[in-house]
Amino acid sequence: MIRPFRKYVLKCPRCGYEVEPSPFVMRCPRCGELLDAVIDSGKVRLKWGELKGRGVWRYRDLLPELSRVITMGEGSTPLIKLRKYPNVYVKFEGANPTGSFKDRGMTVGVSLAATLSVKGVIVASTGNTAASAAAYSARAGLECVVVLPKGSVARSKLAQAVLHGARIVTVPGTFDNALEYVLDLVLGNNAVNGINYYPLNSINPWRLEGQKTTAFEIVEEVGVPDFVFVPVGNGGNIYAIWKGFRELLELGVIDKVPKMVGVQAEGAAPMVKYWRGLGEARVDNPRTVASAIRIGRPVNWFRAYRAVKYTDGLFLEVSDEEILRAQGMLGREGIGTEPAGAASLAGYLKALSEGFVDLDDKVVLIATGHALKDPDVLLQGNPQFVEISSLDELMQLISK
Ligand code: AN7
């Protein structure tokens, strides 16, 4: 068997300590920071012009080498140019098998879990991670335990977890409490060995390897944009996408990296608070209509911070009203994304009005999840229906 992490070293971004890669080590044994999975570009054979296949595994040269791959064609999502803003592209991650970008990570994470002798996987989730972990575990024949904040997961995400046969556990409070349970249980003594359920939250660097492929697809399709806007909850995805761009830079495929912009909802904006020097990346009672990013203590805060800091980007916050307006605007362009996914457009519009970006800049907005994830939000505005009871009335309606 090929050693899955042959090309990698796990390196602490804070103290520089290096660790032999292992599925079970995620934090620096010396300082506790989350470790980076760093690829040794000398060991990469990748020929950028000659990639084969589609989706996440098209980039297998830059991924862990796993003996069993659990895949459902994730990745290769559409990049859609907006009518209203011709230099703006929407990366529609709702087109993934379970309807969110999480599938990119789960194909790698669950494939890894399938090579370990574990019974299953465990995740805390605001919903999408649960739906994705449940589906990929089912595909792999593994069990799946999802730990959810009681009463605040969007309906379709919960329904997906049910459909795919996950064991669903709810805890009082927010996602942050749910994640605390999982982290304490599984990582409490920094020894996941001996635990039967493999943790696939975004602390797991191997899952994030799958998510970095978003950057590869963008580069293949439109080159390097000036800005990439990413909705931020736990901060794993913005870090992963940045990591993808950086690897291509290191391999000489591209010659610059886009500015990364992290967008949060006003009531759940710990990264914005930290970015502005207003204290640690923590808010105690996160609130927003975008339940996917209702997160007050982002576990990847330092990773997300670096992505933005090292690219001269920005963290900004948008109101729930701005999020819903952006969701509606995308809807009228034919693009159906859940509220969290629309935060990137809301952030773009704010950055535009504040002069941080310009209409000429080439921009990619990550629309992280599908509109159908949260139908309740879509119907909240009491949409008006025209009631008719005869063909005549219908004729009248369309002949106006
Ligand atoms: C649609 O499912 O955290 O900043 O548990 O579902 O990487 O956390 C979801 C996150 C953005 C934020 N958009 O990504 C979960 C979960 C959507 C999401 C995010 C999420 P991160």
Coordinates of C-alpha atoms and ligand atoms in Angstrom, one line a residue:
M1 CA 0.0 0.0 0.0
I2 CA 1.2 3.5 -0.8
R3 CA 1.7 5.6 2.3
P4 CA -1.2 8.1 2.2
F5 CA 0.8 11.0 3.5
R6 CA 4.1 10.3 1.7
K7 CA 4.2 13.9 0.3
Y8 CA 3.3 15.6 3.5
V9 CA 4.6 16.9 6.8
L10 CA 2.4 18.3 9.6
K11 CA 3.8 21.6 10.6
C12 CA 2.7 24.0 13.3
P13 CA 2.1 27.5 11.9
R14 CA 2.7 29.1 15.3
C15 CA 5.9 27.5 16.6
G16 CA 7.3 25.7 13.6
Y17 CA 7.3 22.3 15.2
E18 CA 7.1 19.4 12.6
V19 CA 5.3 16.1 13.2
E20 CA 5.2 12.9 11.2
P21 CA 1.8 12.9 9.4
S22 CA -0.8 10.6 11.0
P23 CA -4.6 10.5 10.7
F24 CA -4.9 11.1 14.4
V25 CA -2.6 14.0 15.2
M26 CA -4.3 17.4 14.5
R27 CA -2.8 19.7 17.1
C28 CA 0.8 20.7 17.8
P29 CA 2.1 18.6 20.6
R30 CA 4.2 21.5 21.7
C31 CA 1.9 24.6 21.6
G32 CA -1.5 23.2 20.8
E33 CA -2.1 25.1 17.6
L34 CA -3.9 23.2 14.7
L35 CA -1.3 21.8 12.4
D36 CA -1.0 22.5 8.7
A37 CA -0.7 19.6 6.2
V38 CA 2.2 20.9 4.2
I39 CA 3.0 19.3 0.8
D40 CA 6.6 18.9 -0.2
S41 CA 6.4 20.3 -3.7
G42 CA 9.6 18.3 -4.6
K43 CA 7.5 15.1 -4.3
V44 CA 4.7 16.3 -6.5
R45 CA 4.6 15.0 -10.1
L46 CA 1.6 17.1 -11.1
K47 CA 1.6 18.4 -14.7
W48 CA -1.0 21.2 -14.7
G49 CA -1.9 21.0 -18.4
E50 CA -2.4 17.2 -18.3
L51 CA -4.8 16.6 -15.5
K52 CA -7.3 13.7 -16.0
G53 CA -10.7 13.1 -14.8
R54 CA -13.1 15.5 -13.1
G55 CA -14.0 16.7 -9.6
V56 CA -11.9 16.6 -6.5
W57 CA -9.8 13.6 -7.5
R58 CA -8.7 15.3 -10.7
Y59 CA -6.1 16.8 -8.4
R60 CA -5.1 13.5 -6.8
D61 CA -1.4 14.4 -7.1
L62 CA -2.0 17.1 -4.5
L63 CA -4.1 14.9 -2.2
P64 CA -3.5 12.1 0.3
E65 CA -2.9 8.8 -1.5
L66 CA -5.7 6.5 -0.3
S67 CA -6.1 2.8 -1.0
R68 CA -9.9 3.2 -1.1
V69 CA -11.7 6.2 -2.5
I70 CA -15.3 7.0 -1.5
T71 CA -16.5 9.4 -4.2
M72 CA -19.8 10.5 -5.7
G73 CA -18.4 12.9 -8.3
E74 CA -18.1 15.9 -5.9
G75 CA -16.4 19.1 -7.2
S76 CA -16.3 20.4 -10.8
T77 CA -19.1 22.8 -9.8
P78 CA -20.3 25.5 -12.1
L79 CA -18.7 28.9 -12.1
I80 CA -21.4 31.3 -13.2
K81 CA -20.9 34.8 -14.4
L82 CA -23.4 37.3 -13.1
R83 CA -25.5 39.2 -15.5
K84 CA -25.6 42.2 -13.3
Y85 CA -21.8 42.2 -12.5
P86 CA -19.9 40.8 -15.5
N87 CA -16.6 40.6 -13.7
V88 CA -18.1 38.5 -10.9
Y89 CA -18.4 34.7 -11.0
V90 CA -20.3 32.6 -8.5
K91 CA -18.8 29.2 -7.7
F92 CA -22.0 27.2 -7.1
E93 CA -21.1 24.7 -4.4
G94 CA -24.8 23.8 -4.1
A95 CA -24.2 21.5 -7.1
N96 CA -22.2 19.0 -5.0
P97 CA -23.9 15.6 -4.3
T98 CA -25.3 16.6 -0.9
G99 CA -25.7 20.3 -1.8
S100 CA -22.7 21.9 -0.2
F101 CA -18.9 22.3 -0.4
K102 CA -18.6 19.9 2.5
D103 CA -18.6 17.0 0.0
R104 CA -15.2 18.0 -1.3
G105 CA -13.8 17.5 2.2
M106 CA -15.8 14.4 3.0
T107 CA -14.7 12.4 0.0
V108 CA -11.1 12.7 1.3
G109 CA -12.0 12.5 5.0
V110 CA -14.4 9.5 4.7
S111 CA -12.0 7.7 2.3
L112 CA -9.3 8.1 5.0
A113 CA -11.7 6.9 7.7
A114 CA -12.5 3.8 5.6
T115 CA -8.8 2.8 5.6
L116 CA -8.6 3.0 9.4
S117 CA -10.1 0.4 11.7
V118 CA -12.9 2.6 13.0
K119 CA -16.6 1.9 13.2
G120 CA -17.5 5.2 11.8
V121 CA -17.1 8.9 11.8
I122 CA -18.3 11.7 14.2
V123 CA -19.0 15.4 13.5
A124 CA -20.6 18.4 15.2
S125 CA -22.5 20.4 12.7
T126 CA -24.7 23.4 11.9
G127 CA -26.2 21.0 9.3
N128 CA -24.2 20.7 6.1
T129 CA -21.3 18.8 7.6
A130 CA -23.8 16.4 9.1
A131 CA -25.6 15.8 5.8
S132 CA -22.4 15.3 3.9
A133 CA -20.7 13.1 6.6
A134 CA -23.9 11.0 6.7
A135 CA -24.1 10.4 3.0
Y136 CA -20.4 9.6 2.5
S137 CA -20.4 7.3 5.5
A138 CA -23.3 5.5 4.1
R139 CA -21.5 5.1 0.8
A140 CA -18.5 3.7 2.6
G141 CA -20.5 1.4 4.8
L142 CA -19.4 3.2 8.0
E143 CA -21.6 4.4 10.8
C144 CA -22.0 8.2 11.4
V145 CA -22.8 10.1 14.5
V146 CA -23.8 13.8 14.1
V147 CA -24.0 16.1 17.1
L148 CA -26.3 19.1 16.4
P149 CA -27.4 22.2 18.2
K150 CA -31.0 21.5 19.2
G151 CA -33.6 23.3 17.2
S152 CA -31.3 25.3 15.0
V153 CA -30.4 23.1 12.1
A154 CA -32.2 23.9 8.8
R155 CA -34.9 21.4 8.0
S156 CA -33.5 19.8 4.8
K157 CA -30.1 19.3 6.4
L158 CA -31.6 17.4 9.3
A159 CA -33.7 15.4 6.8
Q160 CA -30.6 14.4 4.9
A161 CA -28.9 13.1 8.0
V162 CA -32.1 11.1 8.7
L163 CA -32.2 9.8 5.1
H164 CA -28.6 8.6 5.1
G165 CA -29.0 6.8 8.4
A166 CA -26.8 8.9 10.7
R167 CA -27.3 8.6 14.5
I168 CA -28.5 12.1 15.4
V169 CA -27.6 13.6 18.8
T170 CA -28.8 17.0 19.8
V171 CA -27.3 19.2 22.5
P172 CA -28.6 22.4 24.1
G173 CA -27.0 25.7 23.0
T174 CA -25.3 26.5 19.8
F175 CA -22.9 24.7 17.4
D176 CA -20.1 25.8 19.6
N177 CA -21.4 23.6 22.4
A178 CA -21.9 20.7 20.0
L179 CA -18.3 21.0 18.8
E180 CA -17.0 21.2 22.3
Y181 CA -18.6 17.9 23.1
V182 CA -16.9 16.3 20.0
L183 CA -13.5 17.9 20.7
D184 CA -13.6 17.0 24.4
L185 CA -14.7 13.5 23.7
V186 CA -12.4 12.7 20.8
L187 CA -9.4 15.0 21.2
G188 CA -9.4 15.5 25.0
N189 CA -6.1 13.8 25.6
N190 CA -4.7 14.4 22.1
A191 CA -5.0 10.7 21.4
V192 CA -7.8 9.7 19.1
N193 CA -6.3 6.3 18.9
G194 CA -8.6 3.9 20.7
I195 CA -11.7 5.8 19.8
N196 CA -14.0 4.1 17.4
Y197 CA -15.3 7.1 15.6
Y198 CA -13.0 9.2 13.5
P199 CA -13.6 13.0 13.9
L200 CA -14.2 14.9 10.6
N201 CA -14.8 18.4 11.7
S202 CA -12.6 21.0 10.0
I203 CA -9.9 20.7 12.7
N204 CA -9.1 17.6 10.6
P205 CA -6.4 18.8 8.1
W206 CA -7.1 15.9 5.7
R207 CA -10.7 16.8 5.2
L208 CA -9.6 20.3 4.3
E209 CA -7.3 19.0 1.6
G210 CA -10.4 18.1 -0.3
Q211 CA -11.8 21.6 0.1
K212 CA -8.7 23.3 -1.3
T213 CA -9.7 21.9 -4.8
T214 CA -12.1 24.8 -5.1
A215 CA -9.1 27.0 -5.8
F216 CA -7.8 24.6 -8.4
E217 CA -11.0 24.6 -10.3
I218 CA -11.2 28.4 -10.3
V219 CA -7.7 28.7 -11.7
E220 CA -8.4 26.2 -14.4
E221 CA -11.5 28.1 -15.5
V222 CA -10.7 31.8 -15.1
G223 CA -7.2 32.1 -13.9
V224 CA -6.4 33.9 -10.7
P225 CA -9.1 36.3 -9.6
D226 CA -8.3 39.6 -7.8
F227 CA -10.7 38.6 -4.9
V228 CA -12.4 35.6 -3.5
F229 CA -15.3 36.1 -1.1
V230 CA -16.0 33.3 1.3
P231 CA -18.7 33.0 3.9
V232 CA -17.0 32.2 7.2
G233 CA -18.2 30.2 10.1
N234 CA -15.5 28.0 11.6
G235 CA -13.0 29.4 9.1
G236 CA -12.0 26.0 7.6
N237 CA -13.1 26.7 4.1
I238 CA -11.5 30.1 3.6
Y239 CA -8.2 28.6 4.9
A240 CA -8.5 25.6 2.6
I241 CA -9.2 27.7 -0.5
W242 CA -6.2 29.9 0.3
K243 CA -4.1 26.9 0.8
G244 CA -5.0 25.7 -2.7
F245 CA -4.0 28.9 -4.3
R246 CA -0.7 29.0 -2.3
E247 CA 0.2 25.5 -3.4
L248 CA -0.3 26.4 -7.1
L249 CA 1.9 29.5 -6.5
E250 CA 4.6 27.3 -5.0
L251 CA 4.4 24.9 -7.9
G252 CA 4.8 27.8 -10.3
V253 CA 1.4 27.3 -11.9
I254 CA 0.2 30.8 -10.9
D255 CA 2.2 33.9 -10.1
K256 CA -0.1 35.6 -7.5
V257 CA -2.8 34.7 -5.0
P258 CA -6.1 36.4 -4.8
K259 CA -7.1 38.6 -1.8
M260 CA -9.2 36.4 0.4
V261 CA -12.3 38.2 1.9
G262 CA -14.1 36.5 4.8
V263 CA -17.7 37.4 5.2
Q264 CA -19.6 36.9 8.5
A265 CA -23.2 37.7 9.6
E266 CA -23.4 40.7 12.0
G267 CA -24.7 38.7 14.9
A268 CA -22.1 36.0 14.5
A269 CA -18.9 37.8 13.5
P270 CA -16.1 36.8 15.9
M271 CA -13.5 37.0 13.1
V272 CA -14.6 40.6 12.3
K273 CA -14.3 41.5 15.9
Y274 CA -10.8 40.0 16.1
W275 CA -9.7 41.6 12.8
R276 CA -10.7 45.0 14.1
G277 CA -8.7 44.5 17.3
L278 CA -11.8 44.3 19.5
G279 CA -10.8 41.2 21.5
E280 CA -10.5 37.5 20.9
A281 CA -12.4 35.7 18.1
R282 CA -15.4 34.9 20.2
V283 CA -19.0 36.0 20.6
D284 CA -21.1 34.3 23.2
N285 CA -24.6 34.2 21.7
P286 CA -24.2 34.0 17.9
R287 CA -27.4 34.9 16.0
T288 CA -28.2 35.1 12.3
V289 CA -30.8 33.9 9.8
A290 CA -27.9 32.0 8.1
S291 CA -27.9 29.1 10.5
A292 CA -25.0 27.4 8.7
I293 CA -22.6 30.1 10.0
R294 CA -24.2 30.7 13.4
I295 CA -20.9 30.1 15.1
G296 CA -19.4 32.1 17.9
R297 CA -16.1 30.4 18.5
P298 CA -14.4 29.5 15.2
V299 CA -12.1 26.6 15.9
N300 CA -10.0 27.5 12.8
W301 CA -9.8 31.2 13.7
F302 CA -6.0 31.3 13.3
R303 CA -6.1 29.5 10.0
A304 CA -8.8 31.9 8.6
Y305 CA -6.9 34.9 10.0
R306 CA -3.8 33.9 8.2
A307 CA -5.6 33.4 4.9
V308 CA -6.9 36.9 5.0
K309 CA -3.9 38.6 6.6
Y310 CA -1.3 37.1 4.2
T311 CA -3.3 38.0 1.1
D312 CA -4.1 41.6 2.2
G313 CA -7.7 40.7 2.3
L314 CA -10.4 41.6 4.8
F315 CA -13.0 40.3 7.2
L316 CA -16.4 42.1 7.0
E317 CA -19.8 41.6 8.4
V318 CA -23.2 41.9 6.7
S319 CA -26.7 42.1 8.2
D320 CA -29.3 39.4 7.9
E321 CA -31.3 41.8 5.7
E322 CA -28.3 42.2 3.4
I323 CA -27.9 38.4 3.3
L324 CA -31.5 37.8 2.4
R325 CA -31.4 40.6 -0.2
A326 CA -28.3 39.0 -1.8
Q327 CA -30.0 35.6 -1.7
G328 CA -32.9 37.1 -3.6
M329 CA -30.6 38.8 -6.1
L330 CA -28.9 35.5 -6.9
G331 CA -32.3 33.8 -7.1
R332 CA -33.3 36.3 -9.8
E333 CA -30.1 35.3 -11.7
G334 CA -31.2 31.6 -11.5
I335 CA -28.8 30.7 -8.7
G336 CA -30.3 29.1 -5.7
T337 CA -28.1 29.3 -2.6
E338 CA -28.9 29.2 1.1
P339 CA -28.5 32.3 3.2
A340 CA -25.0 31.5 4.3
G341 CA -24.0 31.0 0.7
A342 CA -25.4 34.4 -0.2
A343 CA -23.3 36.1 2.4
S344 CA -20.5 36.2 -0.1
L345 CA -22.5 38.4 -2.5
A346 CA -23.7 40.5 0.4
G347 CA -20.0 41.0 1.4
Y348 CA -19.1 41.9 -2.2
L349 CA -21.8 44.5 -2.4
K350 CA -20.5 46.0 0.9
A351 CA -16.9 45.9 -0.2
L352 CA -17.9 47.6 -3.4
S353 CA -19.8 50.4 -1.6
E354 CA -16.9 50.9 0.7
G355 CA -14.4 51.1 -2.1
F356 CA -12.4 48.0 -1.1
V357 CA -13.2 46.4 -4.5
D358 CA -13.9 48.0 -7.8
L359 CA -16.3 47.0 -10.6
D360 CA -13.2 46.2 -12.8
D361 CA -11.8 43.6 -10.4
K362 CA -12.2 40.0 -11.2
V363 CA -14.1 38.4 -8.3
V364 CA -15.2 34.9 -7.4
L365 CA -18.0 34.5 -4.8
I366 CA -18.3 31.1 -3.1
A367 CA -22.0 30.1 -2.9
T368 CA -21.4 27.4 -0.3
G369 CA -24.8 25.6 -0.1
H370 CA -28.0 25.0 -2.1
A371 CA -31.2 27.1 -1.6
L372 CA -33.2 23.9 -0.9
K373 CA -31.2 23.3 2.3
D374 CA -33.4 25.9 4.0
P375 CA -36.8 26.2 2.4
D376 CA -38.3 27.7 5.5
V377 CA -36.3 30.9 5.1
L378 CA -37.5 31.2 1.4
L379 CA -41.1 31.1 2.4
Q380 CA -40.9 33.4 5.4
G381 CA -41.8 36.5 3.4
N382 CA -45.3 35.2 2.8
P383 CA -45.0 35.0 -1.0
Q384 CA -48.2 36.0 -2.8
F385 CA -50.0 33.4 -4.9
V386 CA -52.7 34.2 -7.4
E387 CA -55.7 31.9 -6.8
I388 CA -57.8 31.0 -9.7
S389 CA -60.5 28.4 -10.3
S390 CA -61.1 28.7 -14.1
L391 CA -59.2 28.6 -17.3
D392 CA -60.6 32.0 -18.2
E393 CA -58.9 33.6 -15.2
L394 CA -55.6 32.0 -16.3
M395 CA -56.1 33.3 -19.8
Q396 CA -56.8 36.8 -18.6
L397 CA -53.7 36.7 -16.4
I398 CA -51.3 35.8 -19.2
S399 CA -52.9 38.0 -21.9
K400 CA -52.2 41.2 -19.9
Ligands
AN7_1 C1 -23.4 26.8 3.6 O1 -22.0 22.2 8.6 O2 -19.9 24.5 10.0 O3 -16.0 28.7 7.7 O4 -21.2 22.2 10.6 O5 -22.6 25.1 5.7 O6 -15.5 26.3 6.9 O7 -17.0 26.7 8.8 C2 -21.1 24.7 8.0 C3 -20.4 25.8 7.5 C4 -20.4 28.4 5.0 C5 -18.8 28.1 6.8 N1 -21.5 28.1 4.2 O8 -17.7 27.3 6.5 C6 -21.3 22.7 9.5 C7 -20.7 24.0 9.2 C8 -22.2 27.0 4.5 C9 -21.9 26.2 5.5 C10 -20.0 27.6 6.0 C11 -20.8 26.5 6.3 P1 -16.5 27.3 7.5

